[in-house]
CSV table of C-alpha atoms in Angstrom, one decimal:
chain,number,residue,atom,x,y,z
A,1,MET,CA,6.9,29.6,12.1
A,2,ALA,CA,4.7,27.5,9.6
A,3,THR,CA,3.8,28.9,6.3
A,4,GLU,CA,0.6,29.1,4.7
A,5,LEU,CA,1.9,26.1,2.5
A,6,ASP,CA,2.8,24.1,5.4
A,7,LYS,CA,-0.9,24.7,6.9
A,8,ILE,CA,-2.4,23.4,3.8
A,9,PHE,CA,-0.1,20.7,3.7
A,10,LEU,CA,-0.8,19.5,7.1
A,11,ILE,CA,-4.5,19.9,6.6
A,12,LEU,CA,-4.4,17.7,3.6
A,13,GLU,CA,-2.4,15.2,5.4
A,14,ILE,CA,-4.8,15.0,8.2
A,15,ALA,CA,-7.6,14.6,5.8
A,16,GLU,CA,-5.6,11.6,4.4
A,17,PHE,CA,-5.0,10.2,7.9
A,18,ILE,CA,-8.8,10.3,8.7
A,19,ILE,CA,-9.9,8.7,5.4
A,20,GLY,CA,-7.3,5.8,5.7
A,21,MET,CA,-8.3,5.4,9.4
A,22,LEU,CA,-12.0,5.2,8.7
A,23,GLY,CA,-11.6,2.4,5.9
A,24,ASN,CA,-8.9,0.4,7.6
A,25,VAL,CA,-10.7,0.4,11.1
A,26,PHE,CA,-13.7,-0.6,9.4
A,27,ILE,CA,-12.2,-3.6,7.9
A,28,GLY,CA,-10.5,-4.6,11.0
A,29,LEU,CA,-13.6,-4.5,13.1
A,30,VAL,CA,-15.9,-6.3,10.6
A,31,ASN,CA,-13.4,-9.1,10.1
A,32,CYS,CA,-12.5,-9.5,13.8
A,33,SER,CA,-16.2,-9.6,14.7
A,34,GLU,CA,-17.0,-12.1,12.0
A,35,GLY,CA,-14.0,-14.2,13.2
A,36,ILE,CA,-15.3,-14.0,16.8
A,37,LYS,CA,-18.9,-14.9,15.8
A,38,ASN,CA,-17.8,-17.8,13.5
A,39,GLN,CA,-15.1,-19.0,15.4
A,40,LYS,CA,-13.1,-19.4,12.3
A,41,VAL,CA,-10.8,-17.1,10.3
A,42,PHE,CA,-10.7,-17.4,6.5
A,43,SER,CA,-7.5,-16.8,4.7
A,44,ALA,CA,-8.8,-13.8,2.9
A,45,ASP,CA,-10.2,-12.4,6.0
A,46,PHE,CA,-6.8,-12.9,7.7
A,47,ILE,CA,-4.7,-11.2,5.0
A,48,LEU,CA,-7.3,-8.3,5.0
A,49,THR,CA,-7.0,-7.8,8.9
A,50,CYS,CA,-3.2,-7.9,8.7
A,51,LEU,CA,-3.2,-5.3,6.1
A,52,ALA,CA,-5.7,-3.2,7.9
A,53,ILE,CA,-3.6,-3.4,10.9
A,54,SER,CA,-0.3,-2.6,9.0
A,55,THR,CA,-1.9,0.3,7.1
A,56,ILE,CA,-3.3,1.8,10.4
A,57,GLY,CA,0.5,1.7,11.7
A,58,GLN,CA,1.7,3.2,8.6
A,59,LEU,CA,-0.9,5.9,8.7
A,60,PHE,CA,0.3,7.0,12.3
A,61,VAL,CA,3.9,7.2,11.0
A,62,ILE,CA,2.9,9.2,8.1
A,63,LEU,CA,0.8,11.8,10.3
A,64,PHE,CA,3.9,12.2,12.5
A,65,ASP,CA,6.2,12.3,9.5
A,66,SER,CA,4.1,15.0,8.2
A,67,PHE,CA,3.9,17.1,11.3
A,68,LEU,CA,7.8,16.9,11.2
A,69,VAL,CA,8.2,18.0,7.8
A,70,GLY,CA,5.4,20.8,8.1
A,71,LEU,CA,6.5,22.2,11.5
A,72,ALA,CA,10.0,21.3,12.1
A,73,SER,CA,11.9,20.2,9.0
A,74,HIS,CA,15.1,21.0,10.4
A,75,LEU,CA,14.8,18.2,12.9
A,76,TYR,CA,14.4,15.8,9.9
A,77,THR,CA,18.1,15.9,9.2
A,78,THR,CA,19.0,14.7,12.7
A,79,TYR,CA,20.0,11.2,13.5
A,80,ARG,CA,17.8,11.1,16.5
A,81,LEU,CA,14.5,11.9,14.6
A,82,GLY,CA,15.2,11.7,11.0
A,83,LYS,CA,16.5,8.0,10.9
A,84,PRO,CA,14.2,6.3,13.2
A,85,VAL,CA,11.1,7.8,11.2
A,86,ILE,CA,12.4,6.9,7.9
A,87,MET,CA,13.2,3.2,9.1
A,88,LEU,CA,9.6,3.1,10.5
A,89,TRP,CA,8.0,4.3,7.5
A,90,HIS,CA,9.9,2.0,5.3
A,91,MET,CA,9.0,-1.0,7.4
A,92,THR,CA,5.3,-0.3,7.5
A,93,ASN,CA,5.2,0.7,3.9
A,94,HIS,CA,7.0,-2.8,3.0
A,95,LEU,CA,4.6,-4.9,5.1
A,96,THR,CA,1.7,-3.1,3.5
A,97,THR,CA,2.7,-3.5,0.1
A,98,TRP,CA,3.5,-6.9,0.4
A,99,LEU,CA,0.2,-8.0,2.2
A,100,ALA,CA,-1.7,-6.2,-0.8
A,101,THR,CA,0.4,-8.2,-3.1
A,102,CYS,CA,-0.6,-11.4,-1.4
A,103,LEU,CA,-4.1,-10.5,-1.3
A,104,SER,CA,-4.1,-9.9,-5.1
A,105,ILE,CA,-2.4,-13.5,-5.6
A,106,PHE,CA,-4.9,-15.0,-3.2
A,107,TYR,CA,-7.7,-13.6,-5.2
A,108,PHE,CA,-6.1,-14.7,-8.4
A,109,PHE,CA,-5.9,-18.4,-7.5
A,110,LYS,CA,-9.4,-18.5,-5.7
A,111,ILE,CA,-11.3,-17.0,-8.8
A,112,ALA,CA,-9.4,-17.6,-12.0
A,113,HIS,CA,-9.4,-21.1,-13.7
A,114,PHE,CA,-6.8,-22.5,-15.9
A,115,PRO,CA,-6.9,-26.3,-16.8
A,116,HIS,CA,-2.9,-26.4,-16.6
A,117,SER,CA,-1.5,-28.9,-14.1
A,118,LEU,CA,0.9,-26.3,-12.6
A,119,PHE,CA,-2.0,-23.8,-11.7
A,120,LEU,CA,-4.2,-26.7,-10.2
A,121,TRP,CA,-1.0,-27.8,-8.2
A,122,LEU,CA,-0.4,-24.3,-7.1
A,123,ARG,CA,-4.0,-23.6,-6.1
A,124,TRP,CA,-4.3,-26.7,-3.9
A,125,ARG,CA,-1.1,-25.3,-2.1
A,126,MET,CA,-2.5,-21.8,-2.1
A,127,ASN,CA,-2.3,-21.2,1.7
A,128,GLY,CA,1.2,-22.5,1.9
A,129,MET,CA,2.4,-20.5,-1.1
A,130,ILE,CA,0.9,-17.2,0.7
A,131,VAL,CA,3.0,-18.1,3.7
A,132,MET,CA,5.9,-18.5,1.7
A,133,LEU,CA,5.5,-15.2,0.1
A,134,LEU,CA,5.2,-13.6,3.5
A,135,ILE,CA,8.4,-15.4,4.9
A,136,LEU,CA,10.1,-14.1,1.7
A,137,SER,CA,8.8,-10.5,2.3
A,138,LEU,CA,10.3,-10.8,5.9
A,139,PHE,CA,13.6,-11.7,4.5
A,140,LEU,CA,13.5,-8.8,1.9
A,141,LEU,CA,12.5,-6.4,4.8
A,142,ILE,CA,15.7,-7.4,6.8
A,143,PHE,CA,17.7,-7.0,3.6
A,144,ASP,CA,16.0,-3.7,2.9
A,145,SER,CA,16.4,-2.5,6.4
A,146,LEU,CA,20.3,-3.1,6.2
A,147,VAL,CA,20.5,-1.3,3.1
A,148,LEU,CA,18.4,1.5,4.1
A,149,GLU,CA,20.3,2.1,7.2
A,150,ILE,CA,23.7,2.4,5.3
A,151,PHE,CA,21.8,4.8,2.8
A,152,ILE,CA,20.5,6.8,5.5
A,153,ASP,CA,23.7,7.3,7.3
A,154,ILE,CA,25.5,8.4,4.1
A,155,SER,CA,22.7,10.6,3.0
A,156,LEU,CA,22.2,12.4,6.5
A,157,ASN,CA,26.0,12.8,6.5
A,158,ILE,CA,25.9,14.6,3.2
A,159,ILE,CA,22.9,16.8,4.1
A,160,ASP,CA,24.9,18.0,7.3
A,161,LYS,CA,27.5,19.4,4.8
A,162,SER,CA,27.3,23.0,4.1
A,163,ASN,CA,27.7,22.8,0.4
A,164,LEU,CA,26.2,19.7,-1.0
A,165,THR,CA,27.2,20.2,-4.6
A,166,LEU,CA,30.8,20.8,-3.8
A,167,TYR,CA,30.9,17.9,-1.4
A,168,LEU,CA,29.3,15.4,-4.2
A,169,ASP,CA,31.9,16.9,-6.7
A,170,GLU,CA,34.6,16.1,-4.2
A,171,SER,CA,33.4,12.4,-3.2
A,172,LYS,CA,32.3,10.9,-6.4
A,173,THR,CA,32.8,7.4,-4.9
A,174,LEU,CA,30.3,8.1,-2.1
A,175,TYR,CA,27.6,9.4,-4.7
A,176,ASP,CA,28.1,6.3,-6.6
A,177,LYS,CA,27.4,4.2,-3.6
A,178,LEU,CA,24.2,6.0,-2.8
A,179,SER,CA,23.1,5.2,-6.5
A,180,ILE,CA,23.7,1.7,-6.0
A,181,LEU,CA,22.0,1.6,-2.7
A,182,LYS,CA,19.0,3.5,-4.3
A,183,THR,CA,18.7,0.9,-7.1
A,184,LEU,CA,18.7,-2.1,-4.9
A,185,LEU,CA,15.8,-0.4,-2.6
A,186,SER,CA,14.0,0.3,-6.1
A,187,LEU,CA,14.6,-3.3,-7.2
A,188,THR,CA,13.1,-4.9,-4.0
A,189,SER,CA,9.9,-2.7,-4.3
A,190,PHE,CA,9.6,-3.7,-8.0
A,191,ILE,CA,9.1,-7.4,-6.9
A,192,PRO,CA,5.5,-7.2,-5.3
A,193,PHE,CA,4.5,-5.0,-8.3
A,194,SER,CA,5.8,-7.5,-11.0
A,195,LEU,CA,3.7,-10.1,-8.9
A,196,SER,CA,0.7,-8.2,-8.9
A,197,LEU,CA,0.8,-7.2,-12.5
A,198,THR,CA,1.4,-11.0,-13.4
A,199,SER,CA,-1.7,-11.9,-11.4
A,200,LEU,CA,-3.7,-9.1,-13.3
A,201,LEU,CA,-2.5,-10.6,-16.8
A,202,PHE,CA,-3.7,-14.0,-16.0
A,203,PHE,CA,-6.8,-12.7,-14.5
A,204,PHE,CA,-7.6,-11.2,-17.8
A,205,LEU,CA,-6.7,-14.4,-19.6
A,206,SER,CA,-8.8,-16.2,-17.3
A,207,LEU,CA,-11.8,-13.8,-17.8
A,208,VAL,CA,-11.6,-13.8,-21.7
A,209,ARG,CA,-11.4,-17.7,-21.7
A,210,HIS,CA,-14.4,-18.0,-19.3
A,211,THR,CA,-16.5,-15.5,-21.4
A,212,ARG,CA,-15.6,-17.1,-24.5
A,213,ASN,CA,-16.6,-20.6,-23.1
A,214,LEU,CA,-20.2,-18.9,-21.8
A,215,LYS,CA,-20.7,-17.8,-25.3
A,216,LEU,CA,-19.9,-21.2,-26.8
A,217,SER,CA,-22.4,-22.7,-24.3
A,218,SER,CA,-25.0,-20.2,-25.3
A,219,LEU,CA,-25.2,-19.2,-21.5
A,220,GLY,CA,-24.5,-15.4,-22.1
A,221,SER,CA,-21.5,-13.5,-20.9
A,222,ARG,CA,-22.9,-12.6,-17.3
A,223,ASP,CA,-22.7,-15.0,-14.3
A,224,SER,CA,-21.5,-14.8,-10.8
A,225,SER,CA,-18.0,-16.2,-12.0
A,226,THR,CA,-17.6,-13.4,-14.6
A,227,GLU,CA,-18.7,-10.7,-12.0
A,228,ALA,CA,-16.2,-12.3,-9.6
A,229,HIS,CA,-13.5,-11.9,-12.2
A,230,ARG,CA,-14.4,-8.4,-13.0
A,231,ARG,CA,-14.5,-7.2,-9.5
A,232,ALA,CA,-11.2,-8.9,-8.7
A,233,MET,CA,-9.5,-7.4,-11.8
A,234,LYS,CA,-10.7,-3.8,-10.7
A,235,MET,CA,-9.3,-4.3,-7.4
A,236,VAL,CA,-6.0,-5.5,-8.8
A,237,MET,CA,-5.9,-2.8,-11.3
A,238,SER,CA,-6.7,-0.1,-8.6
A,239,PHE,CA,-4.0,-1.3,-6.4
A,240,LEU,CA,-1.5,-1.3,-9.3
A,241,PHE,CA,-2.5,2.3,-10.2
A,242,LEU,CA,-2.1,3.5,-6.8
A,243,PHE,CA,1.2,1.5,-6.4
A,244,ILE,CA,2.6,3.1,-9.5
A,245,VAL,CA,1.6,6.5,-8.2
A,246,HIS,CA,3.0,5.6,-4.9
A,247,PHE,CA,6.3,4.2,-6.3
A,248,PHE,CA,7.2,7.2,-8.5
A,249,SER,CA,6.2,9.5,-5.7
A,250,LEU,CA,8.6,7.9,-3.6
A,251,GLN,CA,11.5,8.3,-6.1
A,252,VAL,CA,10.7,12.0,-6.5
A,253,ALA,CA,10.4,12.6,-2.9
A,254,ASN,CA,13.8,10.7,-2.2
A,255,TRP,CA,15.4,12.8,-5.1
A,256,ILE,CA,14.1,16.2,-3.7
A,257,PHE,CA,14.9,15.2,0.0
A,258,PHE,CA,18.5,14.3,-0.8
A,259,MET,CA,19.4,16.7,-3.5
A,260,LEU,CA,17.1,19.7,-2.9
A,261,TRP,CA,16.5,19.3,0.9
A,262,ASN,CA,13.8,21.8,2.4
A,263,ASN,CA,12.4,22.3,-1.0
A,264,LYS,CA,8.6,23.0,-0.9
A,265,TYR,CA,8.0,20.4,-3.7
A,266,ILE,CA,8.6,17.6,-1.4
A,267,LYS,CA,5.2,18.2,0.5
A,268,PHE,CA,3.4,17.6,-2.8
A,269,ALA,CA,5.3,14.4,-3.5
A,270,MET,CA,4.5,13.3,0.1
A,271,LEU,CA,0.8,14.1,-0.5
A,272,ALA,CA,1.1,11.5,-3.8
A,273,LEU,CA,2.9,9.2,-1.8
A,274,ASN,CA,0.6,8.8,1.0
A,275,ALA,CA,-2.5,8.5,-1.3
A,276,PHE,CA,-1.9,4.7,-1.4
A,277,PRO,CA,-2.5,3.8,2.1
A,278,SER,CA,-5.4,6.3,2.5
A,279,CYS,CA,-7.3,5.2,-0.5
A,280,HIS,CA,-6.5,1.4,-0.9
A,281,SER,CA,-9.1,0.3,1.9
A,282,PHE,CA,-12.0,1.9,0.2
A,283,ILE,CA,-11.1,-0.2,-3.1
A,284,LEU,CA,-10.9,-3.2,-0.9
A,285,ILE,CA,-14.4,-2.5,0.8
A,286,LEU,CA,-16.0,-2.1,-2.6
A,287,GLY,CA,-14.5,-5.3,-3.9
A,288,ASN,CA,-15.3,-7.4,-1.1
A,289,SER,CA,-19.1,-8.5,-0.8
A,290,LYS,CA,-19.1,-9.0,3.0
A,291,LEU,CA,-17.5,-5.6,3.5
A,292,ARG,CA,-19.5,-3.8,0.9
A,293,GLN,CA,-22.8,-5.1,2.3
A,294,THR,CA,-21.8,-4.2,5.8
A,295,ALA,CA,-20.8,-0.7,4.8
A,296,VAL,CA,-24.1,-0.3,3.0
A,297,ARG,CA,-26.1,-1.4,6.0
A,298,LEU,CA,-24.1,1.1,8.2
A,299,LEU,CA,-24.6,3.8,6.0
A,300,TRP,CA,-28.3,3.2,5.9
A,301,HIS,CA,-28.6,3.1,9.7
A,302,LEU,CA,-26.7,6.3,9.9
A,303,ARG,CA,-28.8,8.0,7.3
A,304,ASN,CA,-32.1,6.9,9.3
A,305,TYR,CA,-30.6,7.9,12.4
A,306,THR,CA,-29.8,11.4,11.3
A,307,LYS,CA,-33.6,11.6,9.8
A,308,THR,CA,-35.1,10.6,13.1
A,309,PRO,CA,-36.7,13.8,14.7
A,310,ASN,CA,-35.5,14.5,18.2
A,311,PRO,CA,-38.5,14.2,20.7
A,312,LEU,CA,-40.0,17.5,21.8
A,313,PRO,CA,-39.5,18.0,25.5
A,314,LEU,CA,-42.4,17.8,27.9
């Protein structure tokens, strides 16, 4: 029987699902239609489209996960349902995070400017570098999946025990293995965060250098390049903020799940955890001129359509 807290949790999760679907379906449709019309797909549009598709998959897994936790939480501890759901969520989350990281790095090399030869060499080979990062993410996904499978098997075995505290006291070695596996999973999640943070810091240095050059040239401090720097920095900063909330919520949710299973606080951790795939698409729309202009035109047409009076019947 679902409690009032479960109903509120499910309503909020459905709201997050609808918000995320609206943003990501919009990104996917706009980029696909532009690609068909122009008979050409740009690198940024390709990454954005892949990110939108990955996030849509993640949102469906999150929705199923939420109904499972809210309505039938006892089924979550079974191998038949618990393990596949956790593995699917981890795979889609991994792909979404790495695609967002590749997008941040792409914008950095596209907009920032440094006269250093290494930067120019990497910028010239930007597309190949993005492909290499995606290949690296796939290898890390395989490694993570193997580690996570062992982690889930041990954890679900522990949860099946009637007295978790006593079981952990009797099996210190097993608990140490869990800690090592959890650390490995956290470290692999830290790699895309560190890459995005590095690109943000270099974005800031490039903006400072560009603004100083404009002032020395008596051209002011606002031009198209400066605005592009600032918009890209806002996108990366927003991504990092959501990723930090996402990362720490994941750690809290894991701790609650495996140490205080069936605790009501895991639902609050899941709400914060799922804010990343739901809200990130709107940050991308606001930061991308093509998507932003299309969204403004769409809202204008919808506003005019709602204001149009219905014809009176004859």
